[in-house]
Short mmCIF file of C-alpha atoms in Angstrom, two decimals:
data_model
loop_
_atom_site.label_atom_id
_atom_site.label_comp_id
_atom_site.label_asym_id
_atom_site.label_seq_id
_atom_site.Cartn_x
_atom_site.Cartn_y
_atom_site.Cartn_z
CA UNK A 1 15.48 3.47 -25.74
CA UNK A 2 12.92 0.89 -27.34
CA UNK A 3 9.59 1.41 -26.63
CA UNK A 4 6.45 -1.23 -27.06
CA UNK A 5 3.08 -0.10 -26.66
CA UNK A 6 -0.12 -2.59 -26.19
CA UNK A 7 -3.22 -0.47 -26.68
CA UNK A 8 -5.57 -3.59 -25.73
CA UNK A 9 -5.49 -3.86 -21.91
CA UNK A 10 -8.25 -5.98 -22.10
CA UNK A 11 -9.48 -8.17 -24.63
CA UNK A 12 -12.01 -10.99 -24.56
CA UNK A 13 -12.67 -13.85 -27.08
CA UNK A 14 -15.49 -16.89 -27.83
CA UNK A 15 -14.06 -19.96 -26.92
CA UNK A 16 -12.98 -21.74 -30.15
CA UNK A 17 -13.06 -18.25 -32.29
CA UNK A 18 -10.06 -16.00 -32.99
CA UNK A 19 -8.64 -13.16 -31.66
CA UNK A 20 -6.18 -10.67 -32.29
CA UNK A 21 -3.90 -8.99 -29.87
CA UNK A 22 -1.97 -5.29 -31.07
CA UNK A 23 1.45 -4.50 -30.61
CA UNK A 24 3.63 -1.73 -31.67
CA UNK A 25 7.28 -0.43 -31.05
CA UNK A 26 9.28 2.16 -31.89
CA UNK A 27 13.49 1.66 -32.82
CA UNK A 28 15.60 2.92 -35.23
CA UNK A 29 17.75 -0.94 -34.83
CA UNK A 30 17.43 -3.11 -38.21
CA UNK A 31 18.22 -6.02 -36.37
CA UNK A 32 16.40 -7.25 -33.91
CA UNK A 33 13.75 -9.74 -32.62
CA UNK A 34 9.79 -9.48 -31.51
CA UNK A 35 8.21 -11.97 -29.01
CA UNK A 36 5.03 -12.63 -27.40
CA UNK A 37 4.71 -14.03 -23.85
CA UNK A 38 2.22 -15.64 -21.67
CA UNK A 39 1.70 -14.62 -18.02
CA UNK A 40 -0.73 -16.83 -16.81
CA UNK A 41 -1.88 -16.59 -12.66
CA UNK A 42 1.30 -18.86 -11.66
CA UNK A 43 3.25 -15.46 -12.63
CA UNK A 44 5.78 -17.62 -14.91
CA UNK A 45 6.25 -15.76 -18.36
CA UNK A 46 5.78 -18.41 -21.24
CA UNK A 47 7.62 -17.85 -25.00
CA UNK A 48 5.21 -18.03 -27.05
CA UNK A 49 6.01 -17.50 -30.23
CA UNK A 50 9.38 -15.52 -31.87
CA UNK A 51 9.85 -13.23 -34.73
CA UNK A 52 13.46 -12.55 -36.02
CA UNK A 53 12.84 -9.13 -38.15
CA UNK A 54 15.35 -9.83 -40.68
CA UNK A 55 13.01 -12.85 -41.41
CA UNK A 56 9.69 -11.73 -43.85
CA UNK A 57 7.52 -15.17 -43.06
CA UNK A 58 5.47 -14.95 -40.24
CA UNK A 59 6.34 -17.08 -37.22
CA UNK A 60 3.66 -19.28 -36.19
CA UNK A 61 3.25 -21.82 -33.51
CA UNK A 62 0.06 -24.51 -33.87
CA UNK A 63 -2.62 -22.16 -33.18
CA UNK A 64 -0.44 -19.14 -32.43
CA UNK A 65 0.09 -16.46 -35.29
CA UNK A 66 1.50 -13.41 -35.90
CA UNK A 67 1.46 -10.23 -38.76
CA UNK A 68 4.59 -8.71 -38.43
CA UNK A 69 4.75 -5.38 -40.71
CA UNK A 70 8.10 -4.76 -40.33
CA UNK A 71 7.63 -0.81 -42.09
CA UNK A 72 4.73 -0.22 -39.63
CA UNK A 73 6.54 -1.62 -36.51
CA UNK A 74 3.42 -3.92 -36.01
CA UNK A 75 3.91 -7.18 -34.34
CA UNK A 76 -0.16 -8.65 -33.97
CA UNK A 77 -0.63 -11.85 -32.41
CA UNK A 78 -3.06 -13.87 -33.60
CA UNK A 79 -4.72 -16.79 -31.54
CA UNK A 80 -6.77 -19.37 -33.41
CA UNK A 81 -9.08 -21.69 -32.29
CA UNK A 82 -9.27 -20.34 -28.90
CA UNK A 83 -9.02 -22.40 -25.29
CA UNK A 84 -9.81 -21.80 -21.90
CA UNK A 85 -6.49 -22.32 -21.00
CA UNK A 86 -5.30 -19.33 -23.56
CA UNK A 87 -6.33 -16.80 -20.88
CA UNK A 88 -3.74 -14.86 -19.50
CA UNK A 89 -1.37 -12.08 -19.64
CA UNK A 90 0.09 -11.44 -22.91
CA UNK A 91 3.25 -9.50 -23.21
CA UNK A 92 4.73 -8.24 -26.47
CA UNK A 93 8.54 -7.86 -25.98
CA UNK A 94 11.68 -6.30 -28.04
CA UNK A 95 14.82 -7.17 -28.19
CA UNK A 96 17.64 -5.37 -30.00
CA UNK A 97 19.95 -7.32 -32.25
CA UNK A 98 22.74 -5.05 -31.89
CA UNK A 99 23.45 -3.57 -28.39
CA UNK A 100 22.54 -5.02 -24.80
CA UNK A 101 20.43 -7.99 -24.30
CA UNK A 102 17.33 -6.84 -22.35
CA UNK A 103 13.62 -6.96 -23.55
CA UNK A 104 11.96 -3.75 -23.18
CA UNK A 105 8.14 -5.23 -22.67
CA UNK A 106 4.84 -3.63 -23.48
CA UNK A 107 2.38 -3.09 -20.81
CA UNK A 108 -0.09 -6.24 -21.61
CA UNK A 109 -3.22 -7.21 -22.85
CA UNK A 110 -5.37 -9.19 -19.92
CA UNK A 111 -7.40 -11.69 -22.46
CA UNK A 112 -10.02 -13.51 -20.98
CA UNK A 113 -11.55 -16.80 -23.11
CA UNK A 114 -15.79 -17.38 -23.03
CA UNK A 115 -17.25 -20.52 -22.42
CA UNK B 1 14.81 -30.90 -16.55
CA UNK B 2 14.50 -28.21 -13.81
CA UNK B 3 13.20 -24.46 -14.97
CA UNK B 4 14.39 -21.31 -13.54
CA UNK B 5 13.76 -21.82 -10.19
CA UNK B 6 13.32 -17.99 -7.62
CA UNK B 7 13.22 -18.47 -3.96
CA UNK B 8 11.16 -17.15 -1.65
CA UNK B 9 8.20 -17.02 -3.77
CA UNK B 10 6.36 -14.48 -1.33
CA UNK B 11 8.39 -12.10 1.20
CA UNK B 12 6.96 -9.21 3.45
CA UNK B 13 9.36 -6.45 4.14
CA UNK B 14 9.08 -3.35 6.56
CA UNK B 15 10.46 -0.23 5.26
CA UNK B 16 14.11 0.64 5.20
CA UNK B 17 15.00 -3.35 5.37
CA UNK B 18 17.24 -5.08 3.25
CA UNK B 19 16.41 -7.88 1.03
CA UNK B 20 17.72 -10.93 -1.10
CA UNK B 21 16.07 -12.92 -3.31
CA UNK B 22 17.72 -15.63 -5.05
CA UNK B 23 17.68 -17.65 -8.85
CA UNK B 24 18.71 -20.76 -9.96
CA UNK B 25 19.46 -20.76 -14.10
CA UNK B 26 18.03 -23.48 -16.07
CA UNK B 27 20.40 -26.21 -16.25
CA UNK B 28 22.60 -25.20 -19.41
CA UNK B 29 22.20 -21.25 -19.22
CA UNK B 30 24.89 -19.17 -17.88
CA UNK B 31 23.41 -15.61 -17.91
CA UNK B 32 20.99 -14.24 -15.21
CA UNK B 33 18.57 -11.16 -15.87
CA UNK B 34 16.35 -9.64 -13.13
CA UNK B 35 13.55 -7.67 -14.05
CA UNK B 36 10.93 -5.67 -11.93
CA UNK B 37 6.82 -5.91 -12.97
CA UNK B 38 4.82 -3.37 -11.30
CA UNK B 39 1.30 -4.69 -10.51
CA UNK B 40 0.10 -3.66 -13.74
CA UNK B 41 3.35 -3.20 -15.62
CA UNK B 42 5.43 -5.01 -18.23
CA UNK B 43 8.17 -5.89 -16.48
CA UNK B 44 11.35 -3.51 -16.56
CA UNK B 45 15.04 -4.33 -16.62
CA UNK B 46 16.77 -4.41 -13.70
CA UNK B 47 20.41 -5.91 -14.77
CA UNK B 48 22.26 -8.87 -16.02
CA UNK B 49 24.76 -11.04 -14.87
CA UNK B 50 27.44 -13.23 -16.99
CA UNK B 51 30.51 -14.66 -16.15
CA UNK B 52 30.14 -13.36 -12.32
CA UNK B 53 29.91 -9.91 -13.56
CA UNK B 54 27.17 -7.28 -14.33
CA UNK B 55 26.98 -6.91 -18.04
CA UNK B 56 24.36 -4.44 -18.26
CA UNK B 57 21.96 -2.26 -16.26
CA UNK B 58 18.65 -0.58 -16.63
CA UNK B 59 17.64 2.62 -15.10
CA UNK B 60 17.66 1.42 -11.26
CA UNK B 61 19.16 3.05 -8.46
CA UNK B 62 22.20 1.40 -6.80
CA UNK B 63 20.09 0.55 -3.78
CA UNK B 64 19.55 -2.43 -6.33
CA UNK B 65 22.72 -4.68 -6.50
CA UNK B 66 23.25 -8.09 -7.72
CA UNK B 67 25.75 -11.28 -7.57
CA UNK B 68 26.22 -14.01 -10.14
CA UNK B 69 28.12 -17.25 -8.18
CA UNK B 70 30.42 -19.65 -10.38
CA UNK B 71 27.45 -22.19 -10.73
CA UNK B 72 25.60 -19.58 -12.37
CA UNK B 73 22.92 -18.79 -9.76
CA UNK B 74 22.50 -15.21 -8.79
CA UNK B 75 20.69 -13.04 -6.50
CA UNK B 76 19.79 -9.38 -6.27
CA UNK B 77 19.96 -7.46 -3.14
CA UNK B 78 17.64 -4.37 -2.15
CA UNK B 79 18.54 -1.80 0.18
CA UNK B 80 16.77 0.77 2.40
CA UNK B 81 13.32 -0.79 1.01
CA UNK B 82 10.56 1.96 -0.67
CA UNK B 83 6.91 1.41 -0.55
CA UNK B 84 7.73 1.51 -4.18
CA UNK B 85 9.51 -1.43 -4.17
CA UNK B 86 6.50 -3.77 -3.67
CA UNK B 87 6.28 -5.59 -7.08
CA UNK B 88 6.38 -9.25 -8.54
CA UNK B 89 10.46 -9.67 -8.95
CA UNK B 90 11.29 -12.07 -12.19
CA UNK B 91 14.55 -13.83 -13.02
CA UNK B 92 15.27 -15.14 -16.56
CA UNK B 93 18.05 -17.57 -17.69
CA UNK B 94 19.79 -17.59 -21.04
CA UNK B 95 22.85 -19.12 -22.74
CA UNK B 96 25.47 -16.93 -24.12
CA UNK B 97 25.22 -13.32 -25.67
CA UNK B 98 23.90 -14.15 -28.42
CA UNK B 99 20.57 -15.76 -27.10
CA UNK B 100 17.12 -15.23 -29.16
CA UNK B 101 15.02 -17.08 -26.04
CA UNK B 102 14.77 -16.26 -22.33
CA UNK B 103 12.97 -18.80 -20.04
CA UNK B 104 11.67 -16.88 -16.79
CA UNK B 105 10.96 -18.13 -13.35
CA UNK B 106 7.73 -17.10 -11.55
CA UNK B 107 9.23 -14.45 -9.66
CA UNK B 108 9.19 -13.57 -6.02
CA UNK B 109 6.37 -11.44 -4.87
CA UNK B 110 7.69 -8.25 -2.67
CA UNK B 111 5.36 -6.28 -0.50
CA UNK B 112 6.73 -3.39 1.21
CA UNK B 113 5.34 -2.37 4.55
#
């Protein structure tokens, strides 16, 4: 089975500076695709931003980035320009390309944004 | 446009009780997936439902069972509850097998007595 591993379970950032959230997985799969999602207190999980692997640009989303190293299994998130309302849960989630349609999710990174 | 919506979106349960907590798809999606999150935890797979049947399973007991109705909605059933079984329960919608985006309701909470 996939794994993900977030080695951040806490992180903390300036408002309006950058931060940088690590991910990592482990698969033998070619094909498959990387996301980050928000869990903010209302519980809901919220895409944020979607990495297909057979794609080498990096996905970004306004003020939402990521370095995918595809030979490293790295999948970093990168938050610019950061806002109150950017604190939350993050999960970093894998899905395979081939076989089955789950997301095998990381354990999280709780990020909380300074005033 | 309505979201996934989960009903109830808190439930207290004594030990050994049954339970069933419901999902309703976002309009368009036709493929249910229930997933457990631990306090603490990513969430884990529980199964998925498509087409009325369960497609695929993760590594949960069969005290964990689940129902997809023709308009799409689903709900998972839990019997003879576990102390262990107190965690946030999350459904996410999708369209197809092929699908590159779940969206994700905001779960029921489950506290076992």
């Amino acid at each position: 089975a996939q794994t993900v591993t977030q080695s951040q379970p806490e992180m903390s950032v300036q408002e309006a500076e950058t931060v940088t959230l690590s991910c990592t997985y482990d698969t033998s799969e070619s094909d498959y695709y990387l996301f980050w999602y928000k869990q903010p207190p209302s519980r809901q999980m919220i895409l944020v931003i979607r990495q297909e692997a057979y794609k080498q640009q990096n996905a970004t989303e306004n003020r939402f980035s990521v370095n995918f190293q595809k030979a490293a299994k790295s999948f970093s998130l990168k938050i610019s320009d950061s806002q109150l309302g950017d604190a939350a849960m993050y999960f970093c989630a894998y899905r395979s390309g081939y076989t089955g349609n789950q997301f095998y999710f990381g354990t999280g990174t709780s990020l909380t944004v300074i005033p | 446009d309505a979201g996934v919506t989960q009903s109830p979106t808190h439930l207290i349960k004594t030990r050994g009780q049954q339970v069933t907590l419901r999902c309703s798809p976002k309009s368009g999606h036709d493929t249910v997936s229930w997933y457990q999150q631990a306090l603490g935890q990513g969430p884990q797979f529980i199964f998925q439902y498509y087409e009325e049947e369960e497609r695929q399973r993760g590594n949960f007991p069969d005290r964990f069972s689940g129902h997809q109705f023709p308009n799409y909605s689903s709900e998972l059933n839990v019997n003879a509850l576990l102390l262990g079984d107190s965690a946030l329960y999350l459904c996410a919608s999708s369209s197809g097998t092929g699908y590159t985006e779940a969206f994700f309701g905001q779960g029921t909470r489950l506290t076992v007595v």
